[in-house]
Amino acid sequence: MKVVAAILAAGKGTRFGGDKTRMILRGKPVWRHSFDTFLAHPLVDAVGLICSASLVEEFRREAPSALFVAAGGDIRQDSAAAALAYALNADVLLIHDGARPFVSSAVIDRVLAGIERCGAAAPAVSVTDTVRSRGGDLLDRDQLLAMQTPQGARVSLLQEAFTHATGSFTDEVALLKSAGIEAEIVEGDKRNIKITTPEDLHYAAAVLGQPETRTGIGYDVHPFSTDPDRKLYLGGVLFEGAPALEGHSDADVLLHAVTDALLGAAALGDIGQHFPNTDPAFKDKSSIYFLEHAGLLLESQKWRILNIDATVIAEFPKLMTQATTIRERIAGALGLSHDRVSIKATTNERLGSIGRGEGIAAFAVATISESA
């Protein structure tokens, strides 16, 4: 029995306020969690993806192992039909909500066993809350089930159901039933939740336990400049009367190291990629701009900065006289409290180019954590 699974990730996420399946959950998009589960299942031969038309190429890059990546429709039924068109050579098609990241192998096993027995199956869990209609009538919860996915059937039965469909159905069980095909309801899993609201995403993160934490390292070095019009900035703070550093921007070696540490921790490249020294737009640019950009970039990728620890290596000037101001400047640019920023300074004991007073170097370590 050849089994194909399709992950539906084409919804608009109206109640969520955006595309919930692409939200990052513990280091990867929500859809990817279930995609990987199906891909690893020994009874599933291939996995495909249905997404918005505008995202097909992006999903193809992100999931090269997918059997297919295709555009879905405005409603679930259209997306399921799109998946079926790519699974006609299979015996069984499983259709799963991309917003359900916690589907288990055991649930997949039970659905496949149900399909073998009667041709179609879907998981469900009992309703445990007291339920009333909007009119206030008490409903018998013993007669109610909360449906889950994957829902699946033999491909021939799904073809028959789609051929005879005359309405719009919210799941495959209803679609099949409209064609006179009964699906077996198998035991679901309380963990197999569907992310519908932002609160659901926070709950999902809690289910997964401690958030992922990463560390990045940054290093930069600049020689002193002979240009009398340049000024020395370290950590975004002006050091009056001190020789300036040579560079395309303001050459703030400390902020460059911190920016690189942040970008590196999130695997977002380095400062040279984002702000090339060949671009005239960054000529003499304040490095606070680079730091703020890195902070916003991490925030957009759902990373939270936990700590920054930086060391400046210089024979002069005396950096620690301005350490408090530097910490506040960096913290302010990143929206942190100053106690999350540590600044230290040391000399190179007259060894090497730094020890000879030819320039200044800086190291930085940044620790970040998933914010979702």
Short mmCIF file of N, CA, C and O in Angstrom, two decimals, residues 142-258:
data_model
loop_
_atom_site.label_atom_id
_atom_site.label_comp_id
_atom_site.label_asym_id
_atom_site.label_seq_id
_atom_site.Cartn_x
_atom_site.Cartn_y
_atom_site.Cartn_z
N ASP A 142 -21.20 13.54 25.58
CA ASP A 142 -20.91 12.14 25.28
C ASP A 142 -21.16 11.82 23.82
O ASP A 142 -20.67 10.80 23.31
N GLN A 143 -21.92 12.67 23.15
CA GLN A 143 -22.21 12.47 21.73
C GLN A 143 -21.33 13.33 20.83
O GLN A 143 -21.50 13.33 19.60
N LEU A 144 -20.38 14.06 21.43
CA LEU A 144 -19.55 14.99 20.66
C LEU A 144 -18.12 14.50 20.56
O LEU A 144 -17.58 13.89 21.49
N LEU A 145 -17.49 14.80 19.44
CA LEU A 145 -16.09 14.49 19.20
C LEU A 145 -15.41 15.72 18.61
O LEU A 145 -15.99 16.44 17.79
N ALA A 146 -14.18 15.94 19.00
CA ALA A 146 -13.36 16.99 18.39
C ALA A 146 -12.47 16.33 17.34
O ALA A 146 -11.61 15.51 17.68
N MET A 147 -12.70 16.68 16.07
CA MET A 147 -11.97 16.02 14.99
C MET A 147 -10.55 16.56 14.88
O MET A 147 -10.27 17.73 15.18
N GLN A 148 -9.64 15.68 14.45
CA GLN A 148 -8.25 16.04 14.25
C GLN A 148 -7.80 15.59 12.86
O GLN A 148 -8.60 15.10 12.07
N THR A 149 -6.54 15.78 12.56
CA THR A 149 -5.95 15.25 11.34
C THR A 149 -4.66 14.50 11.72
O THR A 149 -4.14 14.71 12.82
N PRO A 150 -4.18 13.59 10.86
CA PRO A 150 -4.54 13.44 9.45
C PRO A 150 -5.86 12.70 9.24
O PRO A 150 -6.18 11.78 9.99
N GLN A 151 -6.58 13.14 8.24
CA GLN A 151 -7.74 12.40 7.77
C GLN A 151 -7.39 11.84 6.40
O GLN A 151 -6.76 12.52 5.59
N GLY A 152 -7.76 10.60 6.17
CA GLY A 152 -7.33 9.99 4.92
C GLY A 152 -8.25 8.92 4.42
O GLY A 152 -9.18 8.50 5.11
N ALA A 153 -7.96 8.49 3.21
CA ALA A 153 -8.77 7.44 2.58
C ALA A 153 -8.01 6.88 1.40
O ALA A 153 -6.98 7.44 0.97
N ARG A 154 -8.54 5.80 0.88
CA ARG A 154 -8.01 5.30 -0.37
C ARG A 154 -8.24 6.36 -1.44
O ARG A 154 -9.28 7.03 -1.47
N VAL A 155 -7.27 6.51 -2.31
CA VAL A 155 -7.33 7.56 -3.33
C VAL A 155 -8.58 7.42 -4.18
O VAL A 155 -9.23 8.42 -4.54
N SER A 156 -8.98 6.18 -4.50
CA SER A 156 -10.17 5.97 -5.33
C SER A 156 -11.42 6.51 -4.65
O SER A 156 -12.31 7.07 -5.31
N LEU A 157 -11.51 6.37 -3.31
CA LEU A 157 -12.67 6.88 -2.58
C LEU A 157 -12.66 8.41 -2.54
O LEU A 157 -13.73 9.05 -2.65
N LEU A 158 -11.50 8.99 -2.38
CA LEU A 158 -11.41 10.46 -2.38
C LEU A 158 -11.77 11.01 -3.75
O LEU A 158 -12.45 12.05 -3.86
N GLN A 159 -11.33 10.33 -4.82
CA GLN A 159 -11.70 10.77 -6.17
C GLN A 159 -13.22 10.75 -6.34
O GLN A 159 -13.81 11.69 -6.88
N GLU A 160 -13.85 9.68 -5.87
CA GLU A 160 -15.30 9.56 -5.97
C GLU A 160 -15.99 10.68 -5.19
O GLU A 160 -16.96 11.29 -5.67
N ALA A 161 -15.48 10.97 -3.98
CA ALA A 161 -16.10 12.00 -3.14
C ALA A 161 -15.97 13.38 -3.78
O ALA A 161 -16.94 14.16 -3.78
N PHE A 162 -14.81 13.69 -4.32
CA PHE A 162 -14.63 15.00 -4.95
C PHE A 162 -15.48 15.12 -6.22
O PHE A 162 -15.99 16.20 -6.53
N THR A 163 -15.64 14.02 -6.92
CA THR A 163 -16.45 14.04 -8.15
C THR A 163 -17.91 14.36 -7.85
O THR A 163 -18.58 15.09 -8.61
N HIS A 164 -18.41 13.86 -6.74
CA HIS A 164 -19.82 14.03 -6.40
C HIS A 164 -20.08 15.19 -5.43
O HIS A 164 -21.23 15.44 -5.07
N ALA A 165 -19.02 15.88 -4.99
CA ALA A 165 -19.20 16.96 -4.01
C ALA A 165 -20.04 18.09 -4.59
O ALA A 165 -19.79 18.58 -5.69
N THR A 166 -21.06 18.49 -3.85
CA THR A 166 -21.94 19.58 -4.30
C THR A 166 -21.91 20.77 -3.35
O THR A 166 -22.59 21.76 -3.57
N GLY A 167 -21.14 20.65 -2.30
CA GLY A 167 -21.06 21.75 -1.33
C GLY A 167 -19.64 21.94 -0.86
O GLY A 167 -18.69 21.39 -1.41
N SER A 168 -19.50 22.75 0.19
CA SER A 168 -18.19 23.02 0.78
C SER A 168 -18.13 22.33 2.14
O SER A 168 -19.04 22.47 2.96
N PHE A 169 -17.07 21.57 2.37
CA PHE A 169 -16.94 20.79 3.59
C PHE A 169 -15.65 21.17 4.32
O PHE A 169 -14.63 21.45 3.69
N THR A 170 -15.71 21.18 5.64
CA THR A 170 -14.56 21.63 6.44
C THR A 170 -13.54 20.54 6.72
O THR A 170 -12.46 20.82 7.23
N ASP A 171 -13.89 19.27 6.44
CA ASP A 171 -12.90 18.21 6.58
C ASP A 171 -13.23 17.07 5.63
O ASP A 171 -14.30 17.05 4.98
N GLU A 172 -12.32 16.11 5.54
CA GLU A 172 -12.48 15.01 4.58
C GLU A 172 -13.57 14.04 5.02
O GLU A 172 -14.21 13.40 4.18
N VAL A 173 -13.80 13.91 6.32
CA VAL A 173 -14.85 13.03 6.81
C VAL A 173 -16.21 13.49 6.27
O VAL A 173 -17.02 12.69 5.78
N ALA A 174 -16.46 14.79 6.35
CA ALA A 174 -17.73 15.34 5.85
C ALA A 174 -17.82 15.20 4.33
O ALA A 174 -18.89 14.90 3.78
N LEU A 175 -16.70 15.43 3.65
CA LEU A 175 -16.68 15.29 2.20
C LEU A 175 -17.02 13.86 1.79
O LEU A 175 -17.86 13.63 0.90
N LEU A 176 -16.37 12.90 2.43
CA LEU A 176 -16.62 11.49 2.11
C LEU A 176 -18.06 11.10 2.43
O LEU A 176 -18.72 10.39 1.66
N LYS A 177 -18.56 11.58 3.56
CA LYS A 177 -19.93 11.24 3.98
C LYS A 177 -20.96 11.75 2.97
O LYS A 177 -22.00 11.12 2.73
N SER A 178 -20.65 12.90 2.35
CA SER A 178 -21.57 13.45 1.35
C SER A 178 -21.71 12.54 0.14
O SER A 178 -22.69 12.62 -0.60
N ALA A 179 -20.70 11.67 -0.07
CA ALA A 179 -20.74 10.72 -1.18
C ALA A 179 -21.15 9.33 -0.70
O ALA A 179 -21.03 8.35 -1.44
N GLY A 180 -21.62 9.25 0.55
CA GLY A 180 -22.07 7.98 1.08
C GLY A 180 -20.96 7.08 1.58
O GLY A 180 -21.15 5.87 1.76
N ILE A 181 -19.78 7.67 1.82
CA ILE A 181 -18.62 6.89 2.28
C ILE A 181 -18.37 7.21 3.74
O ILE A 181 -18.11 8.37 4.10
N GLU A 182 -18.46 6.21 4.60
CA GLU A 182 -18.26 6.41 6.03
C GLU A 182 -16.79 6.21 6.40
O GLU A 182 -16.16 5.23 5.97
N ALA A 183 -16.26 7.12 7.18
CA ALA A 183 -14.88 7.00 7.67
C ALA A 183 -14.89 6.44 9.09
O ALA A 183 -15.76 6.80 9.90
N GLU A 184 -13.94 5.59 9.38
CA GLU A 184 -13.80 5.07 10.74
C GLU A 184 -13.14 6.14 11.61
O GLU A 184 -12.13 6.73 11.22
N ILE A 185 -13.73 6.38 12.77
CA ILE A 185 -13.14 7.34 13.70
C ILE A 185 -12.23 6.58 14.65
O ILE A 185 -12.66 5.66 15.34
N VAL A 186 -10.95 6.95 14.67
CA VAL A 186 -9.97 6.29 15.52
C VAL A 186 -9.55 7.25 16.63
O VAL A 186 -9.82 8.46 16.58
N GLU A 187 -8.86 6.71 17.61
CA GLU A 187 -8.44 7.51 18.76
C GLU A 187 -7.41 8.56 18.34
O GLU A 187 -6.40 8.25 17.71
N GLY A 188 -7.69 9.81 18.72
CA GLY A 188 -6.75 10.88 18.46
C GLY A 188 -5.79 11.07 19.62
O GLY A 188 -5.50 10.13 20.36
N ASP A 189 -5.31 12.28 19.77
CA ASP A 189 -4.33 12.57 20.81
C ASP A 189 -4.56 14.00 21.28
O ASP A 189 -4.61 14.94 20.47
N LYS A 190 -4.70 14.19 22.59
CA LYS A 190 -4.93 15.53 23.15
C LYS A 190 -3.80 16.50 22.78
O LYS A 190 -4.01 17.72 22.70
N ARG A 191 -2.59 15.97 22.57
CA ARG A 191 -1.46 16.84 22.21
C ARG A 191 -1.54 17.32 20.76
O ARG A 191 -0.86 18.28 20.39
N ASN A 192 -2.34 16.68 19.96
CA ASN A 192 -2.41 16.99 18.54
C ASN A 192 -3.27 18.24 18.31
O ASN A 192 -4.27 18.22 17.59
N ILE A 193 -2.86 19.33 18.92
CA ILE A 193 -3.65 20.57 18.88
C ILE A 193 -3.47 21.30 17.55
O ILE A 193 -2.47 21.12 16.85
N LYS A 194 -4.44 22.12 17.24
CA LYS A 194 -4.35 22.98 16.07
C LYS A 194 -4.09 24.41 16.53
O LYS A 194 -4.82 24.94 17.37
N ILE A 195 -3.04 25.01 16.01
CA ILE A 195 -2.71 26.38 16.38
C ILE A 195 -3.65 27.32 15.61
O ILE A 195 -3.62 27.38 14.39
N THR A 196 -4.48 28.04 16.37
CA THR A 196 -5.47 28.93 15.78
C THR A 196 -5.26 30.38 16.20
O THR A 196 -5.49 31.30 15.42
N THR A 197 -4.80 30.59 17.43
CA THR A 197 -4.58 31.94 17.95
C THR A 197 -3.13 32.08 18.42
O THR A 197 -2.43 31.08 18.60
N PRO A 198 -2.65 33.31 18.62
CA PRO A 198 -1.30 33.48 19.15
C PRO A 198 -1.09 32.78 20.49
O PRO A 198 0.01 32.30 20.78
N GLU A 199 -2.15 32.70 21.30
CA GLU A 199 -2.03 32.00 22.59
C GLU A 199 -1.73 30.52 22.38
O GLU A 199 -0.98 29.91 23.16
N ASP A 200 -2.28 29.94 21.30
CA ASP A 200 -2.01 28.54 20.99
C ASP A 200 -0.53 28.33 20.68
O ASP A 200 0.06 27.30 21.03
N LEU A 201 0.07 29.31 20.02
CA LEU A 201 1.50 29.20 19.68
C LEU A 201 2.35 29.21 20.95
O LEU A 201 3.31 28.45 21.07
N HIS A 202 1.99 30.06 21.90
CA HIS A 202 2.71 30.09 23.18
C HIS A 202 2.54 28.77 23.92
O HIS A 202 3.49 28.26 24.53
N TYR A 203 1.33 28.21 23.87
CA TYR A 203 1.09 26.92 24.51
C TYR A 203 1.93 25.83 23.85
O TYR A 203 2.52 24.99 24.52
N ALA A 204 2.00 25.87 22.51
CA ALA A 204 2.79 24.87 21.79
C ALA A 204 4.26 24.96 22.18
O ALA A 204 4.94 23.94 22.35
N ALA A 205 4.77 26.19 22.34
CA ALA A 205 6.15 26.35 22.75
C ALA A 205 6.37 25.77 24.14
O ALA A 205 7.40 25.15 24.43
N ALA A 206 5.38 25.95 25.02
CA ALA A 206 5.49 25.41 26.37
C ALA A 206 5.49 23.87 26.35
O ALA A 206 6.20 23.23 27.13
N VAL A 207 4.70 23.30 25.46
CA VAL A 207 4.66 21.83 25.33
C VAL A 207 6.04 21.29 24.96
O VAL A 207 6.46 20.25 25.44
N LEU A 208 6.74 22.02 24.11
CA LEU A 208 8.06 21.57 23.66
C LEU A 208 9.14 21.76 24.71
O LEU A 208 10.26 21.26 24.55
N GLY A 209 8.84 22.48 25.77
CA GLY A 209 9.82 22.64 26.85
C GLY A 209 10.68 23.87 26.66
O GLY A 209 10.27 24.86 26.05
N GLN A 210 11.90 23.81 27.17
CA GLN A 210 12.79 24.95 27.17
C GLN A 210 13.06 25.44 25.74
O GLN A 210 13.27 24.64 24.83
N PRO A 211 13.05 26.75 25.53
CA PRO A 211 13.34 27.28 24.19
C PRO A 211 14.79 27.05 23.80
O PRO A 211 15.67 26.90 24.64
N GLU A 212 15.00 27.01 22.50
CA GLU A 212 16.37 26.86 21.99
C GLU A 212 17.19 28.10 22.33
O GLU A 212 16.72 29.23 22.21
N THR A 213 18.41 27.89 22.75
CA THR A 213 19.33 28.99 23.07
C THR A 213 20.57 28.85 22.21
O THR A 213 21.10 27.75 22.03
N ARG A 214 21.04 29.96 21.67
CA ARG A 214 22.23 29.95 20.81
C ARG A 214 23.22 31.01 21.26
O ARG A 214 22.85 31.99 21.90
N THR A 215 24.46 30.81 20.86
CA THR A 215 25.52 31.76 21.18
C THR A 215 26.28 32.11 19.91
O THR A 215 26.56 31.24 19.08
N GLY A 216 26.60 33.39 19.75
CA GLY A 216 27.38 33.85 18.60
C GLY A 216 28.62 34.60 19.07
O GLY A 216 28.63 35.19 20.15
N ILE A 217 29.66 34.57 18.25
CA ILE A 217 30.92 35.25 18.56
C ILE A 217 31.21 36.28 17.49
O ILE A 217 31.05 36.01 16.30
N GLY A 218 31.62 37.46 17.90
CA GLY A 218 31.99 38.51 16.95
C GLY A 218 33.40 39.02 17.24
O GLY A 218 33.83 39.06 18.40
N TYR A 219 34.10 39.38 16.17
CA TYR A 219 35.45 39.94 16.32
C TYR A 219 35.64 41.01 15.26
O TYR A 219 35.16 40.88 14.13
N ASP A 220 36.31 42.09 15.64
CA ASP A 220 36.64 43.12 14.66
C ASP A 220 37.92 43.83 15.09
O ASP A 220 38.25 43.88 16.29
N VAL A 221 38.62 44.37 14.11
CA VAL A 221 39.85 45.13 14.38
C VAL A 221 39.98 46.23 13.34
O VAL A 221 39.63 46.03 12.18
N HIS A 222 40.42 47.41 13.79
CA HIS A 222 40.63 48.53 12.88
C HIS A 222 41.93 49.24 13.26
O HIS A 222 42.24 49.41 14.44
N PRO A 223 42.68 49.68 12.25
CA PRO A 223 43.88 50.46 12.54
C PRO A 223 43.52 51.91 12.84
O PRO A 223 42.43 52.38 12.46
N PHE A 224 44.43 52.60 13.51
CA PHE A 224 44.21 54.03 13.73
C PHE A 224 44.34 54.79 12.41
O PHE A 224 45.11 54.42 11.52
N SER A 225 43.57 55.87 12.29
CA SER A 225 43.54 56.67 11.08
C SER A 225 44.51 57.86 11.19
O SER A 225 44.79 58.34 12.30
N THR A 226 44.95 58.29 10.04
CA THR A 226 45.78 59.51 9.99
C THR A 226 44.94 60.73 9.60
O THR A 226 45.48 61.83 9.48
N ASP A 227 43.64 60.52 9.40
CA ASP A 227 42.75 61.61 9.00
C ASP A 227 42.38 62.43 10.24
O ASP A 227 41.70 61.94 11.14
N PRO A 228 42.78 63.68 10.30
CA PRO A 228 42.51 64.50 11.49
C PRO A 228 41.03 64.84 11.68
O PRO A 228 40.62 65.27 12.76
N ASP A 229 40.23 64.64 10.63
CA ASP A 229 38.81 64.98 10.72
C ASP A 229 37.95 63.83 11.25
O ASP A 229 36.78 64.04 11.58
N ARG A 230 38.53 62.65 11.33
CA ARG A 230 37.76 61.51 11.85
C ARG A 230 37.72 61.56 13.38
O ARG A 230 38.61 62.15 14.01
N LYS A 231 36.70 60.92 13.95
CA LYS A 231 36.55 60.90 15.41
C LYS A 231 36.46 59.45 15.88
O LYS A 231 35.99 58.57 15.14
N LEU A 232 36.88 59.22 17.10
CA LEU A 232 36.86 57.87 17.65
C LEU A 232 35.54 57.62 18.37
O LEU A 232 35.17 58.33 19.31
N TYR A 233 34.84 56.57 17.92
CA TYR A 233 33.63 56.09 18.58
C TYR A 233 33.85 54.65 19.02
O TYR A 233 34.29 53.81 18.23
N LEU A 234 33.55 54.39 20.27
CA LEU A 234 33.60 53.03 20.80
C LEU A 234 32.30 52.77 21.55
O LEU A 234 31.96 53.52 22.47
N GLY A 235 31.56 51.75 21.13
CA GLY A 235 30.28 51.47 21.76
C GLY A 235 29.27 52.58 21.57
O GLY A 235 28.38 52.75 22.40
N GLY A 236 29.40 53.33 20.47
CA GLY A 236 28.48 54.42 20.20
C GLY A 236 28.77 55.68 20.98
O GLY A 236 27.99 56.63 20.92
N VAL A 237 29.89 55.72 21.70
CA VAL A 237 30.25 56.87 22.54
C VAL A 237 31.48 57.55 21.95
O VAL A 237 32.47 56.88 21.61
N LEU A 238 31.43 58.87 21.86
CA LEU A 238 32.55 59.66 21.34
C LEU A 238 33.65 59.80 22.39
O LEU A 238 33.37 60.16 23.53
N PHE A 239 34.88 59.52 21.99
CA PHE A 239 36.05 59.72 22.85
C PHE A 239 36.82 60.93 22.33
O PHE A 239 37.60 60.83 21.39
N GLU A 240 36.55 62.05 22.95
CA GLU A 240 37.17 63.31 22.53
C GLU A 240 38.68 63.27 22.71
O GLU A 240 39.20 62.78 23.72
N GLY A 241 39.39 63.78 21.70
CA GLY A 241 40.85 63.91 21.79
C GLY A 241 41.62 62.65 21.52
O GLY A 241 42.85 62.69 21.46
N ALA A 242 40.95 61.52 21.34
CA ALA A 242 41.63 60.25 21.07
C ALA A 242 41.77 60.05 19.56
O ALA A 242 40.93 60.52 18.79
N PRO A 243 42.83 59.39 19.12
CA PRO A 243 42.97 59.14 17.68
C PRO A 243 41.84 58.26 17.17
O PRO A 243 41.40 57.33 17.85
N ALA A 244 41.34 58.56 15.97
CA ALA A 244 40.22 57.83 15.40
C ALA A 244 40.68 56.55 14.71
O ALA A 244 41.88 56.35 14.47
N LEU A 245 39.74 55.70 14.40
CA LEU A 245 40.02 54.46 13.70
C LEU A 245 39.66 54.62 12.22
O LEU A 245 38.73 55.33 11.85
N GLU A 246 40.39 53.89 11.39
CA GLU A 246 40.16 53.93 9.95
C GLU A 246 39.09 52.91 9.57
O GLU A 246 39.08 51.79 10.07
N GLY A 247 38.17 53.31 8.69
CA GLY A 247 37.13 52.39 8.24
C GLY A 247 36.14 53.08 7.33
O GLY A 247 36.14 54.31 7.22
N HIS A 248 35.30 52.30 6.67
CA HIS A 248 34.31 52.85 5.75
C HIS A 248 33.21 53.58 6.50
O HIS A 248 32.78 54.66 6.10
N SER A 249 32.75 52.97 7.60
CA SER A 249 31.75 53.62 8.45
C SER A 249 32.48 54.44 9.51
O SER A 249 33.58 54.92 9.26
N ASP A 250 31.90 54.57 10.70
CA ASP A 250 32.62 55.28 11.77
C ASP A 250 33.67 54.40 12.43
O ASP A 250 34.36 54.82 13.35
N ALA A 251 33.78 53.12 11.95
CA ALA A 251 34.80 52.18 12.42
C ALA A 251 34.70 51.88 13.91
O ALA A 251 35.72 51.64 14.57
N ASP A 252 33.48 51.85 14.43
CA ASP A 252 33.28 51.53 15.85
C ASP A 252 33.50 50.04 16.04
O ASP A 252 32.58 49.22 15.88
N VAL A 253 34.71 49.68 16.35
CA VAL A 253 35.12 48.28 16.41
C VAL A 253 34.31 47.48 17.43
O VAL A 253 34.01 46.30 17.23
N LEU A 254 33.92 48.12 18.52
CA LEU A 254 33.15 47.43 19.55
C LEU A 254 31.75 47.09 19.05
O LEU A 254 31.28 45.95 19.19
N LEU A 255 31.05 48.05 18.43
CA LEU A 255 29.71 47.78 17.93
C LEU A 255 29.73 46.80 16.77
O LEU A 255 28.80 46.01 16.59
N HIS A 256 30.80 46.83 15.98
CA HIS A 256 30.92 45.86 14.89
C HIS A 256 31.02 44.44 15.43
O HIS A 256 30.39 43.51 14.90
N ALA A 257 31.79 44.26 16.48
CA ALA A 257 31.93 42.93 17.08
C ALA A 257 30.60 42.46 17.68
O ALA A 257 30.21 41.30 17.53
N VAL A 258 29.90 43.36 18.36
CA VAL A 258 28.61 43.00 18.97
C VAL A 258 27.59 42.66 17.90
O VAL A 258 26.84 41.67 18.00
#
